[in-house]
């Protein structure tokens, strides 16, 4: 079974530039999550999708971050414009459903460096 | 709001020995799930073990077991017969029954020495 795929693996940009990350979840997984992991910290949920609808985006900085999951499969997370504090690893995860006991499977992440 | 605390930023253990990683959490919920995730240098988070709060029996997965103390809000991970491949960052995480958001602790970097 193929795992969660993410691209790119690394990205370096200057502040005020825009950047986009892509995630392809495990086939058949209805729920998709984007996490932000700042160096030395645990991941923090940014947004959760159930199929192509948003379930939780309470911790997403909506003035600069946006995400979409068209057709309920792949997802894109965008930052525009980027700030220095956005430097982090962005993890995508998926699960079969969104209930609390369901295992979340994580991708390898995208490491973003903002200069 | 739920919080998860891991008070040990770094731990080390000799190969084949046993090590215990600590985790405490704060919640007003009665039913919830607790998890331990492993994150090796490759960054891929891998689920190690899961505990349901309403189950009194501690979860075990091969060399990994937990000591779940609900009243004390404590959830420690014991790794027996440590292997070099166990070297990784370990995160404790909480998830309430009614929701699906995972709240992670700060992590403990475990190094297994040969």
PDB file of C-alpha atoms in Angstrom:
ATOM      1  CA  UNK A   1       0.000   0.000   0.000  1.00  0.00           C
ATOM      2  CA  UNK A   2       1.438   3.354  -1.025  1.00  0.00           C
ATOM      3  CA  UNK A   3       1.829   5.866   1.757  1.00  0.00           C
ATOM      4  CA  UNK A   4       1.056   9.562   1.929  1.00  0.00           C
ATOM      5  CA  UNK A   5       3.034  11.424  -0.712  1.00  0.00           C
ATOM      6  CA  UNK A   6       4.216  15.011  -0.369  1.00  0.00           C
ATOM      7  CA  UNK A   7       6.173  17.356  -2.585  1.00  0.00           C
ATOM      8  CA  UNK A   8       8.493  19.084  -2.627  1.00  0.00           C
ATOM      9  CA  UNK A   9      10.638  17.651   0.174  1.00  0.00           C
ATOM     10  CA  UNK A  10      12.529  20.917   0.624  1.00  0.00           C
ATOM     11  CA  UNK A  11      11.807  24.507  -0.285  1.00  0.00           C
ATOM     12  CA  UNK A  12      13.766  27.684   0.328  1.00  0.00           C
ATOM     13  CA  UNK A  13      12.158  31.057  -0.342  1.00  0.00           C
ATOM     14  CA  UNK A  14      12.570  34.651   0.693  1.00  0.00           C
ATOM     15  CA  UNK A  15      10.098  36.395   2.940  1.00  0.00           C
ATOM     16  CA  UNK A  16       7.074  37.866   1.213  1.00  0.00           C
ATOM     17  CA  UNK A  17       7.261  35.229  -1.533  1.00  0.00           C
ATOM     18  CA  UNK A  18       4.564  32.639  -2.101  1.00  0.00           C
ATOM     19  CA  UNK A  19       4.877  28.876  -1.806  1.00  0.00           C
ATOM     20  CA  UNK A  20       2.650  25.855  -2.297  1.00  0.00           C
ATOM     21  CA  UNK A  21       2.851  22.311  -1.001  1.00  0.00           C
ATOM     22  CA  UNK A  22       1.129  19.275  -2.425  1.00  0.00           C
ATOM     23  CA  UNK A  23      -0.187  16.164  -0.708  1.00  0.00           C
ATOM     24  CA  UNK A  24      -1.601  12.928  -2.075  1.00  0.00           C
ATOM     25  CA  UNK A  25      -3.234  10.848   0.683  1.00  0.00           C
ATOM     26  CA  UNK A  26      -3.529   7.099   0.891  1.00  0.00           C
ATOM     27  CA  UNK A  27      -6.131   5.850  -1.567  1.00  0.00           C
ATOM     28  CA  UNK A  28      -9.567   5.652  -0.022  1.00  0.00           C
ATOM     29  CA  UNK A  29      -8.776   7.860   2.959  1.00  0.00           C
ATOM     30  CA  UNK A  30     -11.566  10.366   3.445  1.00  0.00           C
ATOM     31  CA  UNK A  31      -9.823  12.572   5.990  1.00  0.00           C
ATOM     32  CA  UNK A  32      -6.764  14.693   5.286  1.00  0.00           C
ATOM     33  CA  UNK A  33      -4.766  16.819   7.726  1.00  0.00           C
ATOM     34  CA  UNK A  34      -2.079  19.492   7.386  1.00  0.00           C
ATOM     35  CA  UNK A  35       0.249  20.024  10.346  1.00  0.00           C
ATOM     36  CA  UNK A  36       2.957  22.608  10.962  1.00  0.00           C
ATOM     37  CA  UNK A  37       5.988  21.394  12.922  1.00  0.00           C
ATOM     38  CA  UNK A  38       8.363  24.130  14.031  1.00  0.00           C
ATOM     39  CA  UNK A  39      11.851  22.952  14.933  1.00  0.00           C
ATOM     40  CA  UNK A  40      11.946  21.543  18.456  1.00  0.00           C
ATOM     41  CA  UNK A  41       8.167  21.361  18.789  1.00  0.00           C
ATOM     42  CA  UNK A  42       5.427  18.848  18.203  1.00  0.00           C
ATOM     43  CA  UNK A  43       3.202  19.132  15.136  1.00  0.00           C
ATOM     44  CA  UNK A  44       0.269  21.557  15.297  1.00  0.00           C
ATOM     45  CA  UNK A  45      -2.869  20.959  13.258  1.00  0.00           C
ATOM     46  CA  UNK A  46      -3.500  23.672  10.669  1.00  0.00           C
ATOM     47  CA  UNK A  47      -6.507  22.270   8.845  1.00  0.00           C
ATOM     48  CA  UNK A  48      -8.546  19.075   8.554  1.00  0.00           C
ATOM     49  CA  UNK A  49     -10.613  18.023   5.550  1.00  0.00           C
ATOM     50  CA  UNK A  50     -13.352  15.411   5.440  1.00  0.00           C
ATOM     51  CA  UNK A  51     -13.589  14.538   1.747  1.00  0.00           C
ATOM     52  CA  UNK A  52     -13.491  18.030   0.186  1.00  0.00           C
ATOM     53  CA  UNK A  53     -15.060  19.885   3.108  1.00  0.00           C
ATOM     54  CA  UNK A  54     -13.221  21.678   5.913  1.00  0.00           C
ATOM     55  CA  UNK A  55     -13.827  20.188   9.370  1.00  0.00           C
ATOM     56  CA  UNK A  56     -11.370  22.215  11.453  1.00  0.00           C
ATOM     57  CA  UNK A  57      -9.317  25.230  10.401  1.00  0.00           C
ATOM     58  CA  UNK A  58      -9.340  27.046  13.731  1.00  0.00           C
ATOM     59  CA  UNK A  59      -5.529  27.173  13.925  1.00  0.00           C
ATOM     60  CA  UNK A  60      -4.915  28.183  10.316  1.00  0.00           C
ATOM     61  CA  UNK A  61      -3.591  31.768   9.924  1.00  0.00           C
ATOM     62  CA  UNK A  62      -6.145  32.638   7.312  1.00  0.00           C
ATOM     63  CA  UNK A  63      -4.616  35.983   6.403  1.00  0.00           C
ATOM     64  CA  UNK A  64      -1.727  34.204   4.717  1.00  0.00           C
ATOM     65  CA  UNK A  65      -2.443  30.474   4.639  1.00  0.00           C
ATOM     66  CA  UNK A  66      -4.977  28.746   2.424  1.00  0.00           C
ATOM     67  CA  UNK A  67      -5.694  25.128   1.603  1.00  0.00           C
ATOM     68  CA  UNK A  68      -7.952  23.249  -0.709  1.00  0.00           C
ATOM     69  CA  UNK A  69      -8.841  19.661  -1.437  1.00  0.00           C
ATOM     70  CA  UNK A  70     -10.539  19.556  -4.762  1.00  0.00           C
ATOM     71  CA  UNK A  71     -12.419  16.363  -5.607  1.00  0.00           C
ATOM     72  CA  UNK A  72     -11.705  15.033  -2.123  1.00  0.00           C
ATOM     73  CA  UNK A  73      -8.340  13.512  -2.994  1.00  0.00           C
ATOM     74  CA  UNK A  74      -5.169  15.618  -3.410  1.00  0.00           C
ATOM     75  CA  UNK A  75      -4.654  18.737  -1.365  1.00  0.00           C
ATOM     76  CA  UNK A  76      -2.612  21.916  -1.698  1.00  0.00           C
ATOM     77  CA  UNK A  77      -1.466  24.192   1.112  1.00  0.00           C
ATOM     78  CA  UNK A  78      -0.390  27.712   0.150  1.00  0.00           C
ATOM     79  CA  UNK A  79       1.372  30.478   2.025  1.00  0.00           C
ATOM     80  CA  UNK A  80       1.153  34.006   0.612  1.00  0.00           C
ATOM     81  CA  UNK A  81       3.120  36.021   1.617  1.00  0.00           C
ATOM     82  CA  UNK A  82       5.584  33.982   3.680  1.00  0.00           C
ATOM     83  CA  UNK A  83       7.110  35.261   6.903  1.00  0.00           C
ATOM     84  CA  UNK A  84      10.303  34.198   8.666  1.00  0.00           C
ATOM     85  CA  UNK A  85       8.263  32.441  11.367  1.00  0.00           C
ATOM     86  CA  UNK A  86       6.712  30.152   8.759  1.00  0.00           C
ATOM     87  CA  UNK A  87       9.973  28.203   8.577  1.00  0.00           C
ATOM     88  CA  UNK A  88       8.924  24.707   9.608  1.00  0.00           C
ATOM     89  CA  UNK A  89       8.183  21.209   8.385  1.00  0.00           C
ATOM     90  CA  UNK A  90       4.710  20.878   6.912  1.00  0.00           C
ATOM     91  CA  UNK A  91       3.292  17.420   7.424  1.00  0.00           C
ATOM     92  CA  UNK A  92       0.340  15.956   5.623  1.00  0.00           C
ATOM     93  CA  UNK A  93      -1.560  13.027   7.111  1.00  0.00           C
ATOM     94  CA  UNK A  94      -4.595  11.005   6.134  1.00  0.00           C
ATOM     95  CA  UNK A  95      -6.941   8.595   7.824  1.00  0.00           C
ATOM     96  CA  UNK A  96      -9.721   6.312   6.712  1.00  0.00           C
ATOM     97  CA  UNK A  97     -12.222   8.420   8.586  1.00  0.00           C
ATOM     98  CA  UNK A  98     -12.163  11.328  10.978  1.00  0.00           C
ATOM     99  CA  UNK A  99     -13.151   9.591  14.192  1.00  0.00           C
ATOM    100  CA  UNK A 100     -10.891   9.949  17.188  1.00  0.00           C
ATOM    101  CA  UNK A 101      -9.496   6.411  17.386  1.00  0.00           C
ATOM    102  CA  UNK A 102      -8.580   6.123  13.746  1.00  0.00           C
ATOM    103  CA  UNK A 103      -4.880   5.983  12.974  1.00  0.00           C
ATOM    104  CA  UNK A 104      -3.448   8.911  11.068  1.00  0.00           C
ATOM    105  CA  UNK A 105      -0.759   8.061   8.507  1.00  0.00           C
ATOM    106  CA  UNK A 106       1.823  10.760   7.927  1.00  0.00           C
ATOM    107  CA  UNK A 107       3.803  11.755   4.878  1.00  0.00           C
ATOM    108  CA  UNK A 108       7.535  12.611   4.924  1.00  0.00           C
ATOM    109  CA  UNK A 109       6.845  16.327   5.161  1.00  0.00           C
ATOM    110  CA  UNK A 110       8.097  19.411   3.344  1.00  0.00           C
ATOM    111  CA  UNK A 111      10.826  21.412   5.051  1.00  0.00           C
ATOM    112  CA  UNK A 112      10.304  25.123   4.360  1.00  0.00           C
ATOM    113  CA  UNK A 113      13.023  27.666   5.022  1.00  0.00           C
ATOM    114  CA  UNK A 114      12.082  31.341   4.760  1.00  0.00           C
ATOM    115  CA  UNK A 115      15.068  33.701   4.469  1.00  0.00           C
TER     116      UNK A 115
ATOM    117  CA  UNK B   1      -7.911  23.269  26.018  1.00  0.00           C
ATOM    118  CA  UNK B   2      -5.947  20.063  26.176  1.00  0.00           C
ATOM    119  CA  UNK B   3      -2.210  20.205  26.824  1.00  0.00           C
ATOM    120  CA  UNK B   4       0.407  17.488  26.582  1.00  0.00           C
ATOM    121  CA  UNK B   5       3.721  17.749  28.427  1.00  0.00           C
ATOM    122  CA  UNK B   6       6.872  15.742  27.877  1.00  0.00           C
ATOM    123  CA  UNK B   7       9.385  16.785  30.502  1.00  0.00           C
ATOM    124  CA  UNK B   8      12.382  14.909  29.090  1.00  0.00           C
ATOM    125  CA  UNK B   9      13.821  16.696  26.037  1.00  0.00           C
ATOM    126  CA  UNK B  10      16.512  14.023  25.620  1.00  0.00           C
ATOM    127  CA  UNK B  11      17.060  10.459  26.813  1.00  0.00           C
ATOM    128  CA  UNK B  12      19.701   7.862  26.070  1.00  0.00           C
ATOM    129  CA  UNK B  13      19.855   4.131  26.664  1.00  0.00           C
ATOM    130  CA  UNK B  14      22.236   1.310  25.935  1.00  0.00           C
ATOM    131  CA  UNK B  15      21.266  -1.239  23.349  1.00  0.00           C
ATOM    132  CA  UNK B  16      19.217  -4.130  24.806  1.00  0.00           C
ATOM    133  CA  UNK B  17      18.287  -2.160  27.910  1.00  0.00           C
ATOM    134  CA  UNK B  18      14.903  -0.731  28.919  1.00  0.00           C
ATOM    135  CA  UNK B  19      13.927   2.929  28.869  1.00  0.00           C
ATOM    136  CA  UNK B  20      10.786   4.788  29.921  1.00  0.00           C
ATOM    137  CA  UNK B  21       9.596   8.052  28.381  1.00  0.00           C
ATOM    138  CA  UNK B  22       7.235  10.239  30.386  1.00  0.00           C
ATOM    139  CA  UNK B  23       4.115  12.096  29.315  1.00  0.00           C
ATOM    140  CA  UNK B  24       1.458  13.966  31.242  1.00  0.00           C
ATOM    141  CA  UNK B  25      -1.634  15.635  29.885  1.00  0.00           C
ATOM    142  CA  UNK B  26      -4.410  17.878  31.026  1.00  0.00           C
ATOM    143  CA  UNK B  27      -8.037  17.481  30.027  1.00  0.00           C
ATOM    144  CA  UNK B  28     -11.527  17.758  31.431  1.00  0.00           C
ATOM    145  CA  UNK B  29     -12.750  14.980  29.159  1.00  0.00           C
ATOM    146  CA  UNK B  30     -13.478  11.495  30.481  1.00  0.00           C
ATOM    147  CA  UNK B  31     -13.148   9.614  27.220  1.00  0.00           C
ATOM    148  CA  UNK B  32     -10.211  10.156  24.894  1.00  0.00           C
ATOM    149  CA  UNK B  33      -7.322   8.476  23.120  1.00  0.00           C
ATOM    150  CA  UNK B  34      -3.611   8.687  23.789  1.00  0.00           C
ATOM    151  CA  UNK B  35      -0.866   7.894  21.313  1.00  0.00           C
ATOM    152  CA  UNK B  36       2.875   7.574  21.094  1.00  0.00           C
ATOM    153  CA  UNK B  37       4.401   8.466  17.730  1.00  0.00           C
ATOM    154  CA  UNK B  38       7.980   7.927  16.600  1.00  0.00           C
ATOM    155  CA  UNK B  39       9.689  10.382  14.227  1.00  0.00           C
ATOM    156  CA  UNK B  40      13.064   9.204  12.909  1.00  0.00           C
ATOM    157  CA  UNK B  41      15.432  11.556  11.042  1.00  0.00           C
ATOM    158  CA  UNK B  42      13.501  10.809   7.853  1.00  0.00           C
ATOM    159  CA  UNK B  43      10.687  12.887   9.475  1.00  0.00           C
ATOM    160  CA  UNK B  44       7.988  10.285   8.807  1.00  0.00           C
ATOM    161  CA  UNK B  45       5.752  10.062  11.879  1.00  0.00           C
ATOM    162  CA  UNK B  46       4.951   6.455  12.729  1.00  0.00           C
ATOM    163  CA  UNK B  47       2.344   5.312  15.235  1.00  0.00           C
ATOM    164  CA  UNK B  48       3.953   3.219  17.969  1.00  0.00           C
ATOM    165  CA  UNK B  49       1.069   2.504  20.306  1.00  0.00           C
ATOM    166  CA  UNK B  50      -2.466   3.666  21.133  1.00  0.00           C
ATOM    167  CA  UNK B  51      -4.453   3.644  24.380  1.00  0.00           C
ATOM    168  CA  UNK B  52      -8.180   4.206  24.840  1.00  0.00           C
ATOM    169  CA  UNK B  53      -8.931   5.985  28.100  1.00  0.00           C
ATOM    170  CA  UNK B  54     -11.917   3.825  28.970  1.00  0.00           C
ATOM    171  CA  UNK B  55      -9.791   0.688  28.845  1.00  0.00           C
ATOM    172  CA  UNK B  56      -8.021  -0.054  32.111  1.00  0.00           C
ATOM    173  CA  UNK B  57      -5.618  -2.541  30.593  1.00  0.00           C
ATOM    174  CA  UNK B  58      -2.352  -1.019  29.439  1.00  0.00           C
ATOM    175  CA  UNK B  59      -1.672  -1.359  25.722  1.00  0.00           C
ATOM    176  CA  UNK B  60       1.305  -3.380  24.498  1.00  0.00           C
ATOM    177  CA  UNK B  61       2.871  -3.761  21.047  1.00  0.00           C
ATOM    178  CA  UNK B  62       5.785  -6.181  21.040  1.00  0.00           C
ATOM    179  CA  UNK B  63       8.670  -4.376  22.808  1.00  0.00           C
ATOM    180  CA  UNK B  64       6.556  -1.282  23.473  1.00  0.00           C
ATOM    181  CA  UNK B  65       4.162  -0.923  26.372  1.00  0.00           C
ATOM    182  CA  UNK B  66       2.490   1.918  28.207  1.00  0.00           C
ATOM    183  CA  UNK B  67       1.751   2.721  31.821  1.00  0.00           C
ATOM    184  CA  UNK B  68      -1.554   4.567  31.725  1.00  0.00           C
ATOM    185  CA  UNK B  69      -2.544   6.244  34.989  1.00  0.00           C
ATOM    186  CA  UNK B  70      -5.841   7.984  34.291  1.00  0.00           C
ATOM    187  CA  UNK B  71      -6.252   9.636  37.688  1.00  0.00           C
ATOM    188  CA  UNK B  72      -2.742  11.042  37.521  1.00  0.00           C
ATOM    189  CA  UNK B  73      -3.163  11.921  33.810  1.00  0.00           C
ATOM    190  CA  UNK B  74       0.067  10.138  33.056  1.00  0.00           C
ATOM    191  CA  UNK B  75       0.933   8.070  29.990  1.00  0.00           C
ATOM    192  CA  UNK B  76       4.483   6.747  29.886  1.00  0.00           C
ATOM    193  CA  UNK B  77       6.073   4.596  27.175  1.00  0.00           C
ATOM    194  CA  UNK B  78       8.371   1.712  28.043  1.00  0.00           C
ATOM    195  CA  UNK B  79      10.700   0.342  25.396  1.00  0.00           C
ATOM    196  CA  UNK B  80      12.209  -3.023  26.252  1.00  0.00           C
ATOM    197  CA  UNK B  81      15.285  -4.549  24.633  1.00  0.00           C
ATOM    198  CA  UNK B  82      16.150  -1.234  22.976  1.00  0.00           C
ATOM    199  CA  UNK B  83      17.485  -1.426  19.437  1.00  0.00           C
ATOM    200  CA  UNK B  84      19.580   1.016  17.439  1.00  0.00           C
ATOM    201  CA  UNK B  85      16.608   1.550  15.139  1.00  0.00           C
ATOM    202  CA  UNK B  86      14.617   2.920  18.066  1.00  0.00           C
ATOM    203  CA  UNK B  87      16.701   6.102  17.916  1.00  0.00           C
ATOM    204  CA  UNK B  88      14.189   8.821  17.067  1.00  0.00           C
ATOM    205  CA  UNK B  89      12.074  11.645  18.395  1.00  0.00           C
ATOM    206  CA  UNK B  90       9.083  10.326  20.339  1.00  0.00           C
ATOM    207  CA  UNK B  91       5.880  12.336  20.631  1.00  0.00           C
ATOM    208  CA  UNK B  92       3.018  11.777  23.011  1.00  0.00           C
ATOM    209  CA  UNK B  93      -0.347  12.857  21.600  1.00  0.00           C
ATOM    210  CA  UNK B  94      -3.907  13.281  22.842  1.00  0.00           C
ATOM    211  CA  UNK B  95      -7.195  13.136  21.007  1.00  0.00           C
ATOM    212  CA  UNK B  96     -10.616  13.619  22.547  1.00  0.00           C
ATOM    213  CA  UNK B  97     -13.353  11.142  21.668  1.00  0.00           C
ATOM    214  CA  UNK B  98     -15.640  13.787  20.235  1.00  0.00           C
ATOM    215  CA  UNK B  99     -13.015  15.298  17.972  1.00  0.00           C
ATOM    216  CA  UNK B 100     -10.222  14.315  15.685  1.00  0.00           C
ATOM    217  CA  UNK B 101      -7.528  16.908  16.346  1.00  0.00           C
ATOM    218  CA  UNK B 102      -4.281  15.428  17.666  1.00  0.00           C
ATOM    219  CA  UNK B 103      -2.544  17.553  20.303  1.00  0.00           C
ATOM    220  CA  UNK B 104       1.155  16.714  20.514  1.00  0.00           C
ATOM    221  CA  UNK B 105       3.726  17.156  23.242  1.00  0.00           C
ATOM    222  CA  UNK B 106       7.116  18.756  22.655  1.00  0.00           C
ATOM    223  CA  UNK B 107       8.823  15.438  22.065  1.00  0.00           C
ATOM    224  CA  UNK B 108      11.656  13.421  23.607  1.00  0.00           C
ATOM    225  CA  UNK B 109      14.783  12.670  21.582  1.00  0.00           C
ATOM    226  CA  UNK B 110      15.803   9.089  22.337  1.00  0.00           C
ATOM    227  CA  UNK B 111      19.262   7.852  21.435  1.00  0.00           C
ATOM    228  CA  UNK B 112      20.101   4.164  21.649  1.00  0.00           C
ATOM    229  CA  UNK B 113      23.843   3.626  22.065  1.00  0.00           C
ATOM    230  CA  UNK B 114      25.643   0.491  20.870  1.00  0.00           C
TER     231      UNK B 114
END
